[in-house]
């Protein structure tokens, strides 16, 4: 069964690229937006600057997609501390307008949010109904976006995810580690923040399965790879895979440090593992362990 026409907002980001690739075989047409109206490969697409929210409704009225997946966001966590208005415009105002336009046209919306809506004081994986208390501007803007989507009346699914990366595109921890691993003999990586590294390919696969079944019930769901680790553990796994695949001649030493030794403008949660049971049960998803997700990402 074809998914019809799917609009991917943010088509040139690490998630947007994977979504376009995965949905191409199941859809009549995959439409995409970028701020410039061009894709990374030089191809043309729809131009949409989410900082200009008034442009959203006319675009949807013209394109009339069957589904919208919002993969665009302001994700510069530290820079958001000095650009709160821009983060709010892209992460909160724009998703609200997008959802309102979807509601008016009867279009289902999948929107991505973040584990950073939590304060990290939890002792077990966070469930969808656990109290939110973001520690930084980015997390607050994403939480406001969740609320704006929920208030729109659109048929929607907000997917909170965590520690997203892709091997071949985007600015992310995996690509940074591979670059630094080729340049340095020793790295210092934070070892007291825990989460679940989640590859963009897995998110795209889950979205395809959700769209095939249809949004069962509007609301927030958690979507991340299984298991948990620290940034230090993630780095060591990356280097082990890179050496095994011949991408690096040798693995650098990875020294564990506390987050306090690597101060950043934005405070981050110490623990942000997500409980994905509800989404898995509703859509029949099998989410791999984060190590298996990493292996597949690097094979690609």
PDB file of C-alpha atoms in Angstrom:
ATOM      1  CA  UNK A   1       0.000   0.000   0.000  1.00  0.00           C
ATOM      2  CA  UNK A   2       1.409   3.368  -1.018  1.00  0.00           C
ATOM      3  CA  UNK A   3       1.718   6.115   1.552  1.00  0.00           C
ATOM      4  CA  UNK A   4       0.691   8.709  -1.035  1.00  0.00           C
ATOM      5  CA  UNK A   5       2.521  12.017  -0.950  1.00  0.00           C
ATOM      6  CA  UNK A   6       4.766  12.590   2.048  1.00  0.00           C
ATOM      7  CA  UNK A   7       6.268  15.978   2.891  1.00  0.00           C
ATOM      8  CA  UNK A   8       9.537  15.897   4.828  1.00  0.00           C
ATOM      9  CA  UNK A   9      10.216  19.262   6.454  1.00  0.00           C
ATOM     10  CA  UNK A  10      13.974  19.651   6.867  1.00  0.00           C
ATOM     11  CA  UNK A  11      14.917  17.336   4.033  1.00  0.00           C
ATOM     12  CA  UNK A  12      18.661  17.992   4.109  1.00  0.00           C
ATOM     13  CA  UNK A  13      19.327  17.248   7.801  1.00  0.00           C
ATOM     14  CA  UNK A  14      20.695  13.937   9.019  1.00  0.00           C
ATOM     15  CA  UNK A  15      17.186  12.673   9.759  1.00  0.00           C
ATOM     16  CA  UNK A  16      15.624  14.270   6.691  1.00  0.00           C
ATOM     17  CA  UNK A  17      18.078  12.546   4.363  1.00  0.00           C
ATOM     18  CA  UNK A  18      17.316   9.151   5.898  1.00  0.00           C
ATOM     19  CA  UNK A  19      13.573   9.797   5.773  1.00  0.00           C
ATOM     20  CA  UNK A  20      13.663  10.692   2.087  1.00  0.00           C
ATOM     21  CA  UNK A  21      15.727   7.610   1.331  1.00  0.00           C
ATOM     22  CA  UNK A  22      13.519   5.222   3.315  1.00  0.00           C
ATOM     23  CA  UNK A  23      10.129   6.632   2.268  1.00  0.00           C
ATOM     24  CA  UNK A  24      10.933   6.833  -1.444  1.00  0.00           C
ATOM     25  CA  UNK A  25      10.028   3.176  -2.038  1.00  0.00           C
ATOM     26  CA  UNK A  26       6.719   3.318  -0.144  1.00  0.00           C
ATOM     27  CA  UNK A  27       5.320   6.640  -1.359  1.00  0.00           C
ATOM     28  CA  UNK A  28       3.889   8.022  -4.577  1.00  0.00           C
ATOM     29  CA  UNK A  29       6.070  11.066  -4.023  1.00  0.00           C
ATOM     30  CA  UNK A  30       8.389  12.329  -1.307  1.00  0.00           C
ATOM     31  CA  UNK A  31       8.426  16.108  -1.154  1.00  0.00           C
ATOM     32  CA  UNK A  32      11.013  17.981   0.891  1.00  0.00           C
ATOM     33  CA  UNK A  33      11.699  21.445   2.198  1.00  0.00           C
ATOM     34  CA  UNK A  34      14.966  23.142   3.048  1.00  0.00           C
ATOM     35  CA  UNK A  35      15.650  26.733   3.977  1.00  0.00           C
ATOM     36  CA  UNK A  36      17.405  27.384   0.658  1.00  0.00           C
ATOM     37  CA  UNK A  37      15.142  25.373  -1.623  1.00  0.00           C
ATOM     38  CA  UNK A  38      18.114  23.159  -2.574  1.00  0.00           C
ATOM     39  CA  UNK A  39      19.176  19.739  -1.323  1.00  0.00           C
ATOM     40  CA  UNK A  40      22.744  18.817  -0.419  1.00  0.00           C
ATOM     41  CA  UNK A  41      23.173  16.996  -3.746  1.00  0.00           C
ATOM     42  CA  UNK A  42      22.167  20.146  -5.617  1.00  0.00           C
ATOM     43  CA  UNK A  43      18.641  19.005  -6.389  1.00  0.00           C
ATOM     44  CA  UNK A  44      15.724  21.386  -6.107  1.00  0.00           C
ATOM     45  CA  UNK A  45      13.037  21.169  -3.424  1.00  0.00           C
ATOM     46  CA  UNK A  46      10.570  23.459  -1.704  1.00  0.00           C
ATOM     47  CA  UNK A  47      11.987  26.484   0.118  1.00  0.00           C
ATOM     48  CA  UNK A  48      10.794  26.986   3.686  1.00  0.00           C
ATOM     49  CA  UNK A  49      12.444  28.990   6.440  1.00  0.00           C
ATOM     50  CA  UNK A  50      10.832  27.911   9.694  1.00  0.00           C
ATOM     51  CA  UNK A  51      11.795  31.213  11.269  1.00  0.00           C
ATOM     52  CA  UNK A  52       9.139  32.710   8.969  1.00  0.00           C
ATOM     53  CA  UNK A  53       6.121  30.834  10.260  1.00  0.00           C
ATOM     54  CA  UNK A  54       3.604  32.708   8.116  1.00  0.00           C
ATOM     55  CA  UNK A  55       4.926  30.828   5.052  1.00  0.00           C
ATOM     56  CA  UNK A  56       3.938  27.414   6.388  1.00  0.00           C
ATOM     57  CA  UNK A  57       0.181  27.355   5.821  1.00  0.00           C
ATOM     58  CA  UNK A  58       0.327  28.576   2.181  1.00  0.00           C
ATOM     59  CA  UNK A  59       2.924  25.931   1.389  1.00  0.00           C
ATOM     60  CA  UNK A  60       0.771  23.107   2.760  1.00  0.00           C
ATOM     61  CA  UNK A  61      -2.309  24.459   1.015  1.00  0.00           C
ATOM     62  CA  UNK A  62      -0.425  24.378  -2.287  1.00  0.00           C
ATOM     63  CA  UNK A  63       1.237  20.964  -1.880  1.00  0.00           C
ATOM     64  CA  UNK A  64      -1.616  19.095  -0.132  1.00  0.00           C
ATOM     65  CA  UNK A  65       0.499  16.135   1.061  1.00  0.00           C
ATOM     66  CA  UNK A  66      -1.096  13.078   2.623  1.00  0.00           C
ATOM     67  CA  UNK A  67       1.408  13.077   5.511  1.00  0.00           C
ATOM     68  CA  UNK A  68       3.867  15.569   6.981  1.00  0.00           C
ATOM     69  CA  UNK A  69       7.009  14.585   8.876  1.00  0.00           C
ATOM     70  CA  UNK A  70       8.798  17.444  10.594  1.00  0.00           C
ATOM     71  CA  UNK A  71      12.490  16.569  10.786  1.00  0.00           C
ATOM     72  CA  UNK A  72      13.638  20.188  11.049  1.00  0.00           C
ATOM     73  CA  UNK A  73      14.742  21.816  14.290  1.00  0.00           C
ATOM     74  CA  UNK A  74      17.138  24.261  15.852  1.00  0.00           C
ATOM     75  CA  UNK A  75      19.554  21.706  17.351  1.00  0.00           C
ATOM     76  CA  UNK A  76      22.581  23.820  18.318  1.00  0.00           C
ATOM     77  CA  UNK A  77      22.089  23.167  22.032  1.00  0.00           C
ATOM     78  CA  UNK A  78      24.827  25.473  23.305  1.00  0.00           C
ATOM     79  CA  UNK A  79      24.225  28.274  20.804  1.00  0.00           C
ATOM     80  CA  UNK A  80      20.548  28.302  21.754  1.00  0.00           C
ATOM     81  CA  UNK A  81      21.533  29.802  25.112  1.00  0.00           C
ATOM     82  CA  UNK A  82      22.491  32.998  23.257  1.00  0.00           C
ATOM     83  CA  UNK A  83      19.795  32.731  20.561  1.00  0.00           C
ATOM     84  CA  UNK A  84      16.646  31.870  22.545  1.00  0.00           C
ATOM     85  CA  UNK A  85      14.290  33.775  20.248  1.00  0.00           C
ATOM     86  CA  UNK A  86      15.472  31.913  17.159  1.00  0.00           C
ATOM     87  CA  UNK A  87      15.327  28.550  18.935  1.00  0.00           C
ATOM     88  CA  UNK A  88      11.787  29.340  20.082  1.00  0.00           C
ATOM     89  CA  UNK A  89      10.717  30.413  16.603  1.00  0.00           C
ATOM     90  CA  UNK A  90      11.970  27.226  14.929  1.00  0.00           C
ATOM     91  CA  UNK A  91      11.295  24.686  17.680  1.00  0.00           C
ATOM     92  CA  UNK A  92       8.027  25.983  19.107  1.00  0.00           C
ATOM     93  CA  UNK A  93       6.257  28.569  16.953  1.00  0.00           C
ATOM     94  CA  UNK A  94       6.857  26.837  13.615  1.00  0.00           C
ATOM     95  CA  UNK A  95       5.715  23.356  14.745  1.00  0.00           C
ATOM     96  CA  UNK A  96       2.562  24.941  16.142  1.00  0.00           C
ATOM     97  CA  UNK A  97       1.813  26.661  12.838  1.00  0.00           C
ATOM     98  CA  UNK A  98       2.638  23.476  10.932  1.00  0.00           C
ATOM     99  CA  UNK A  99       0.270  21.482  13.108  1.00  0.00           C
ATOM    100  CA  UNK A 100      -2.489  24.080  12.732  1.00  0.00           C
ATOM    101  CA  UNK A 101      -2.148  23.912   8.954  1.00  0.00           C
ATOM    102  CA  UNK A 102      -2.262  20.112   9.089  1.00  0.00           C
ATOM    103  CA  UNK A 103      -5.394  20.254  11.255  1.00  0.00           C
ATOM    104  CA  UNK A 104      -7.120  22.588   8.802  1.00  0.00           C
ATOM    105  CA  UNK A 105      -6.366  20.280   5.874  1.00  0.00           C
ATOM    106  CA  UNK A 106      -6.890  16.939   7.638  1.00  0.00           C
ATOM    107  CA  UNK A 107      -3.240  15.918   7.298  1.00  0.00           C
ATOM    108  CA  UNK A 108      -1.503  13.683   9.847  1.00  0.00           C
ATOM    109  CA  UNK A 109       1.723  15.049  11.363  1.00  0.00           C
ATOM    110  CA  UNK A 110       4.761  13.310  12.831  1.00  0.00           C
ATOM    111  CA  UNK A 111       6.968  15.715  14.776  1.00  0.00           C
ATOM    112  CA  UNK A 112      10.273  14.976  16.503  1.00  0.00           C
ATOM    113  CA  UNK A 113      11.186  16.124  19.995  1.00  0.00           C
ATOM    114  CA  UNK A 114      13.968  15.338  22.440  1.00  0.00           C
ATOM    115  CA  UNK A 115      15.047  13.604  25.626  1.00  0.00           C
ATOM    116  CA  UNK A 116      16.265  17.020  26.776  1.00  0.00           C
ATOM    117  CA  UNK A 117      12.743  17.883  27.958  1.00  0.00           C
ATOM    118  CA  UNK A 118      13.724  15.965  31.139  1.00  0.00           C
ATOM    119  CA  UNK A 119      16.027  17.172  33.914  1.00  0.00           C
ATOM    120  CA  UNK A 120      18.054  13.957  34.145  1.00  0.00           C
ATOM    121  CA  UNK A 121      17.353  13.228  37.805  1.00  0.00           C
ATOM    122  CA  UNK A 122      15.467  10.022  36.999  1.00  0.00           C
ATOM    123  CA  UNK A 123      16.519   6.588  38.160  1.00  0.00           C
ATOM    124  CA  UNK A 124      14.742   4.564  35.432  1.00  0.00           C
ATOM    125  CA  UNK A 125      13.924   5.124  31.751  1.00  0.00           C
ATOM    126  CA  UNK A 126      11.563   8.054  31.327  1.00  0.00           C
ATOM    127  CA  UNK A 127       7.969   7.341  30.336  1.00  0.00           C
ATOM    128  CA  UNK A 128       5.797   9.657  28.292  1.00  0.00           C
ATOM    129  CA  UNK A 129       3.803  10.793  31.333  1.00  0.00           C
ATOM    130  CA  UNK A 130       6.809  11.589  33.538  1.00  0.00           C
ATOM    131  CA  UNK A 131       7.201  15.212  34.594  1.00  0.00           C
ATOM    132  CA  UNK A 132       9.196  17.396  32.220  1.00  0.00           C
ATOM    133  CA  UNK A 133      11.703  19.967  33.473  1.00  0.00           C
ATOM    134  CA  UNK A 134      14.168  20.990  30.750  1.00  0.00           C
ATOM    135  CA  UNK A 135      17.519  22.362  31.880  1.00  0.00           C
ATOM    136  CA  UNK A 136      18.333  24.515  28.851  1.00  0.00           C
ATOM    137  CA  UNK A 137      16.849  26.803  26.207  1.00  0.00           C
ATOM    138  CA  UNK A 138      16.847  24.070  23.583  1.00  0.00           C
ATOM    139  CA  UNK A 139      14.887  21.680  25.783  1.00  0.00           C
ATOM    140  CA  UNK A 140      12.391  24.363  26.768  1.00  0.00           C
ATOM    141  CA  UNK A 141      11.817  25.349  23.138  1.00  0.00           C
ATOM    142  CA  UNK A 142      11.245  21.725  22.138  1.00  0.00           C
ATOM    143  CA  UNK A 143       8.801  21.211  25.004  1.00  0.00           C
ATOM    144  CA  UNK A 144       6.903  24.332  23.933  1.00  0.00           C
ATOM    145  CA  UNK A 145       6.796  22.837  20.428  1.00  0.00           C
ATOM    146  CA  UNK A 146       5.273  19.621  21.783  1.00  0.00           C
ATOM    147  CA  UNK A 147       2.582  21.627  23.545  1.00  0.00           C
ATOM    148  CA  UNK A 148       1.846  23.722  20.472  1.00  0.00           C
ATOM    149  CA  UNK A 149       1.400  20.609  18.331  1.00  0.00           C
ATOM    150  CA  UNK A 150      -0.878  19.030  20.942  1.00  0.00           C
ATOM    151  CA  UNK A 151      -3.027  22.178  21.140  1.00  0.00           C
ATOM    152  CA  UNK A 152      -3.491  22.387  17.351  1.00  0.00           C
ATOM    153  CA  UNK A 153      -6.146  19.716  17.028  1.00  0.00           C
ATOM    154  CA  UNK A 154      -4.145  17.920  14.337  1.00  0.00           C
ATOM    155  CA  UNK A 155      -3.886  14.150  14.187  1.00  0.00           C
ATOM    156  CA  UNK A 156      -0.310  13.889  15.365  1.00  0.00           C
ATOM    157  CA  UNK A 157       2.470  11.888  16.895  1.00  0.00           C
ATOM    158  CA  UNK A 158       5.293  13.617  18.759  1.00  0.00           C
ATOM    159  CA  UNK A 159       8.307  11.312  18.846  1.00  0.00           C
ATOM    160  CA  UNK A 160      10.842  12.101  21.528  1.00  0.00           C
ATOM    161  CA  UNK A 161      14.219  10.669  20.637  1.00  0.00           C
ATOM    162  CA  UNK A 162      17.809  10.903  21.865  1.00  0.00           C
ATOM    163  CA  UNK A 163      21.471  11.236  20.873  1.00  0.00           C
ATOM    164  CA  UNK A 164      20.692  11.124  17.139  1.00  0.00           C
ATOM    165  CA  UNK A 165      23.495  10.527  14.654  1.00  0.00           C
ATOM    166  CA  UNK A 166      24.147   9.442  11.059  1.00  0.00           C
ATOM    167  CA  UNK A 167      27.365   8.141   9.528  1.00  0.00           C
ATOM    168  CA  UNK A 168      27.344   9.989   6.217  1.00  0.00           C
ATOM    169  CA  UNK A 169      25.795  13.383   6.853  1.00  0.00           C
ATOM    170  CA  UNK A 170      25.098  15.988   9.496  1.00  0.00           C
ATOM    171  CA  UNK A 171      27.010  17.341  12.472  1.00  0.00           C
ATOM    172  CA  UNK A 172      26.894  14.668  15.148  1.00  0.00           C
ATOM    173  CA  UNK A 173      28.937  12.815  17.746  1.00  0.00           C
ATOM    174  CA  UNK A 174      29.803   9.869  15.505  1.00  0.00           C
ATOM    175  CA  UNK A 175      31.256  11.995  12.725  1.00  0.00           C
ATOM    176  CA  UNK A 176      33.079  14.211  15.216  1.00  0.00           C
ATOM    177  CA  UNK A 177      34.671  11.196  16.911  1.00  0.00           C
ATOM    178  CA  UNK A 178      35.764   9.687  13.593  1.00  0.00           C
ATOM    179  CA  UNK A 179      37.397  12.966  12.594  1.00  0.00           C
ATOM    180  CA  UNK A 180      39.129  13.483  15.940  1.00  0.00           C
ATOM    181  CA  UNK A 181      40.130   9.828  16.114  1.00  0.00           C
ATOM    182  CA  UNK A 182      42.112  10.278  12.939  1.00  0.00           C
ATOM    183  CA  UNK A 183      43.820  13.390  14.265  1.00  0.00           C
ATOM    184  CA  UNK A 184      44.623  12.653  17.910  1.00  0.00           C
ATOM    185  CA  UNK A 185      46.114   9.896  20.016  1.00  0.00           C
ATOM    186  CA  UNK A 186      44.048  10.752  23.094  1.00  0.00           C
ATOM    187  CA  UNK A 187      40.559  12.126  23.691  1.00  0.00           C
ATOM    188  CA  UNK A 188      38.713  13.148  26.847  1.00  0.00           C
ATOM    189  CA  UNK A 189      35.010  12.256  26.731  1.00  0.00           C
ATOM    190  CA  UNK A 190      32.234  12.793  29.260  1.00  0.00           C
ATOM    191  CA  UNK A 191      31.391   9.627  31.195  1.00  0.00           C
ATOM    192  CA  UNK A 192      28.688  10.772  33.632  1.00  0.00           C
ATOM    193  CA  UNK A 193      25.833  11.447  31.202  1.00  0.00           C
ATOM    194  CA  UNK A 194      23.767   8.415  30.166  1.00  0.00           C
ATOM    195  CA  UNK A 195      21.492   7.995  27.181  1.00  0.00           C
ATOM    196  CA  UNK A 196      20.696   5.845  24.148  1.00  0.00           C
ATOM    197  CA  UNK A 197      22.569   6.654  20.912  1.00  0.00           C
ATOM    198  CA  UNK A 198      19.991   6.440  18.140  1.00  0.00           C
ATOM    199  CA  UNK A 199      20.827   6.239  14.424  1.00  0.00           C
ATOM    200  CA  UNK A 200      18.811   8.293  11.972  1.00  0.00           C
ATOM    201  CA  UNK A 201      18.190   5.192   9.855  1.00  0.00           C
ATOM    202  CA  UNK A 202      16.273   3.641  12.756  1.00  0.00           C
ATOM    203  CA  UNK A 203      14.076   6.715  13.159  1.00  0.00           C
ATOM    204  CA  UNK A 204      13.290   6.684   9.425  1.00  0.00           C
ATOM    205  CA  UNK A 205      12.417   2.994   9.539  1.00  0.00           C
ATOM    206  CA  UNK A 206      10.091   3.562  12.494  1.00  0.00           C
ATOM    207  CA  UNK A 207       8.356   6.471  10.752  1.00  0.00           C
ATOM    208  CA  UNK A 208       7.729   4.290   7.696  1.00  0.00           C
ATOM    209  CA  UNK A 209       6.144   1.606   9.877  1.00  0.00           C
ATOM    210  CA  UNK A 210       3.996   4.180  11.699  1.00  0.00           C
ATOM    211  CA  UNK A 211       2.768   5.726   8.458  1.00  0.00           C
ATOM    212  CA  UNK A 212       1.937   2.268   7.079  1.00  0.00           C
ATOM    213  CA  UNK A 213      -0.282   1.537  10.083  1.00  0.00           C
ATOM    214  CA  UNK A 214      -1.587   5.072  10.509  1.00  0.00           C
ATOM    215  CA  UNK A 215      -1.396   7.184  13.647  1.00  0.00           C
ATOM    216  CA  UNK A 216      -3.246   5.106  16.237  1.00  0.00           C
ATOM    217  CA  UNK A 217      -3.704   7.812  18.846  1.00  0.00           C
ATOM    218  CA  UNK A 218      -2.449  11.384  18.943  1.00  0.00           C
ATOM    219  CA  UNK A 219       0.112  12.163  21.611  1.00  0.00           C
ATOM    220  CA  UNK A 220       3.731  11.849  22.686  1.00  0.00           C
ATOM    221  CA  UNK A 221       5.694   8.621  22.251  1.00  0.00           C
ATOM    222  CA  UNK A 222       9.307   7.706  22.943  1.00  0.00           C
ATOM    223  CA  UNK A 223      11.519   6.358  20.160  1.00  0.00           C
ATOM    224  CA  UNK A 224      15.176   5.471  20.688  1.00  0.00           C
ATOM    225  CA  UNK A 225      17.531   2.542  20.341  1.00  0.00           C
ATOM    226  CA  UNK A 226      17.480   0.014  23.181  1.00  0.00           C
ATOM    227  CA  UNK A 227      20.041  -0.083  25.951  1.00  0.00           C
ATOM    228  CA  UNK A 228      22.081   2.768  27.356  1.00  0.00           C
ATOM    229  CA  UNK A 229      25.629   4.039  27.589  1.00  0.00           C
ATOM    230  CA  UNK A 230      27.647   7.182  28.259  1.00  0.00           C
ATOM    231  CA  UNK A 231      29.291   9.465  25.725  1.00  0.00           C
ATOM    232  CA  UNK A 232      32.556   7.787  26.738  1.00  0.00           C
ATOM    233  CA  UNK A 233      31.107   4.326  26.095  1.00  0.00           C
ATOM    234  CA  UNK A 234      29.675   5.490  22.771  1.00  0.00           C
ATOM    235  CA  UNK A 235      33.059   6.865  21.728  1.00  0.00           C
ATOM    236  CA  UNK A 236      34.845   3.615  22.559  1.00  0.00           C
ATOM    237  CA  UNK A 237      32.264   1.637  20.570  1.00  0.00           C
ATOM    238  CA  UNK A 238      32.669   3.974  17.604  1.00  0.00           C
ATOM    239  CA  UNK A 239      36.444   3.528  17.568  1.00  0.00           C
ATOM    240  CA  UNK A 240      36.187  -0.247  17.927  1.00  0.00           C
ATOM    241  CA  UNK A 241      33.864  -0.389  14.913  1.00  0.00           C
ATOM    242  CA  UNK A 242      36.015   2.034  12.929  1.00  0.00           C
ATOM    243  CA  UNK A 243      39.184   0.006  13.486  1.00  0.00           C
ATOM    244  CA  UNK A 244      37.415  -3.271  12.672  1.00  0.00           C
ATOM    245  CA  UNK A 245      36.205  -1.772   9.381  1.00  0.00           C
ATOM    246  CA  UNK A 246      39.544  -0.239   8.441  1.00  0.00           C
ATOM    247  CA  UNK A 247      38.264   3.320   8.796  1.00  0.00           C
ATOM    248  CA  UNK A 248      40.935   4.074  11.401  1.00  0.00           C
ATOM    249  CA  UNK A 249      44.378   2.500  11.655  1.00  0.00           C
ATOM    250  CA  UNK A 250      44.220   2.552  15.440  1.00  0.00           C
ATOM    251  CA  UNK A 251      41.858   3.674  18.165  1.00  0.00           C
ATOM    252  CA  UNK A 252      42.883   6.679  20.273  1.00  0.00           C
ATOM    253  CA  UNK A 253      42.911   6.440  24.044  1.00  0.00           C
ATOM    254  CA  UNK A 254      39.575   7.609  25.393  1.00  0.00           C
ATOM    255  CA  UNK A 255      39.836   9.049  28.886  1.00  0.00           C
ATOM    256  CA  UNK A 256      36.609   9.320  30.929  1.00  0.00           C
ATOM    257  CA  UNK A 257      35.906  12.737  32.425  1.00  0.00           C
ATOM    258  CA  UNK A 258      33.060  14.330  34.366  1.00  0.00           C
ATOM    259  CA  UNK A 259      30.751  16.788  32.631  1.00  0.00           C
ATOM    260  CA  UNK A 260      32.012  19.414  35.096  1.00  0.00           C
ATOM    261  CA  UNK A 261      35.462  19.100  33.509  1.00  0.00           C
ATOM    262  CA  UNK A 262      34.021  20.035  30.116  1.00  0.00           C
ATOM    263  CA  UNK A 263      31.796  23.031  30.836  1.00  0.00           C
ATOM    264  CA  UNK A 264      29.342  24.088  28.152  1.00  0.00           C
ATOM    265  CA  UNK A 265      26.930  27.033  27.921  1.00  0.00           C
ATOM    266  CA  UNK A 266      23.921  24.679  28.137  1.00  0.00           C
ATOM    267  CA  UNK A 267      23.408  22.287  31.016  1.00  0.00           C
ATOM    268  CA  UNK A 268      22.544  18.735  29.922  1.00  0.00           C
ATOM    269  CA  UNK A 269      20.621  16.001  31.751  1.00  0.00           C
ATOM    270  CA  UNK A 270      22.821  13.412  33.450  1.00  0.00           C
ATOM    271  CA  UNK A 271      20.327  10.648  32.640  1.00  0.00           C
ATOM    272  CA  UNK A 272      17.895  10.730  29.725  1.00  0.00           C
ATOM    273  CA  UNK A 273      17.164   7.122  28.780  1.00  0.00           C
ATOM    274  CA  UNK A 274      13.674   6.771  27.273  1.00  0.00           C
ATOM    275  CA  UNK A 275      11.129   4.012  27.876  1.00  0.00           C
ATOM    276  CA  UNK A 276       9.903   3.040  24.389  1.00  0.00           C
ATOM    277  CA  UNK A 277       7.474   0.287  25.389  1.00  0.00           C
ATOM    278  CA  UNK A 278       4.294   2.131  24.471  1.00  0.00           C
ATOM    279  CA  UNK A 279       5.389   2.899  20.903  1.00  0.00           C
ATOM    280  CA  UNK A 280       6.770  -0.614  20.381  1.00  0.00           C
ATOM    281  CA  UNK A 281       3.515  -2.210  21.462  1.00  0.00           C
ATOM    282  CA  UNK A 282       1.272   0.136  19.472  1.00  0.00           C
ATOM    283  CA  UNK A 283       3.135  -0.226  16.182  1.00  0.00           C
ATOM    284  CA  UNK A 284       4.807  -3.616  16.487  1.00  0.00           C
ATOM    285  CA  UNK A 285       8.293  -2.123  16.405  1.00  0.00           C
ATOM    286  CA  UNK A 286      11.430  -4.036  17.319  1.00  0.00           C
ATOM    287  CA  UNK A 287      14.063  -1.488  18.317  1.00  0.00           C
ATOM    288  CA  UNK A 288      17.664  -2.790  18.238  1.00  0.00           C
ATOM    289  CA  UNK A 289      20.274  -2.288  20.906  1.00  0.00           C
ATOM    290  CA  UNK A 290      22.272   0.885  20.355  1.00  0.00           C
ATOM    291  CA  UNK A 291      25.397  -1.163  19.533  1.00  0.00           C
ATOM    292  CA  UNK A 292      23.575  -2.975  16.722  1.00  0.00           C
ATOM    293  CA  UNK A 293      22.235   0.355  15.488  1.00  0.00           C
ATOM    294  CA  UNK A 294      25.783   1.683  15.356  1.00  0.00           C
ATOM    295  CA  UNK A 295      27.015  -1.331  13.387  1.00  0.00           C
ATOM    296  CA  UNK A 296      24.286  -0.921  10.775  1.00  0.00           C
ATOM    297  CA  UNK A 297      24.929   2.823  10.506  1.00  0.00           C
ATOM    298  CA  UNK A 298      28.630   2.261   9.870  1.00  0.00           C
ATOM    299  CA  UNK A 299      27.938  -0.502   7.347  1.00  0.00           C
ATOM    300  CA  UNK A 300      25.972   2.048   5.372  1.00  0.00           C
TER     301      UNK A 300
END
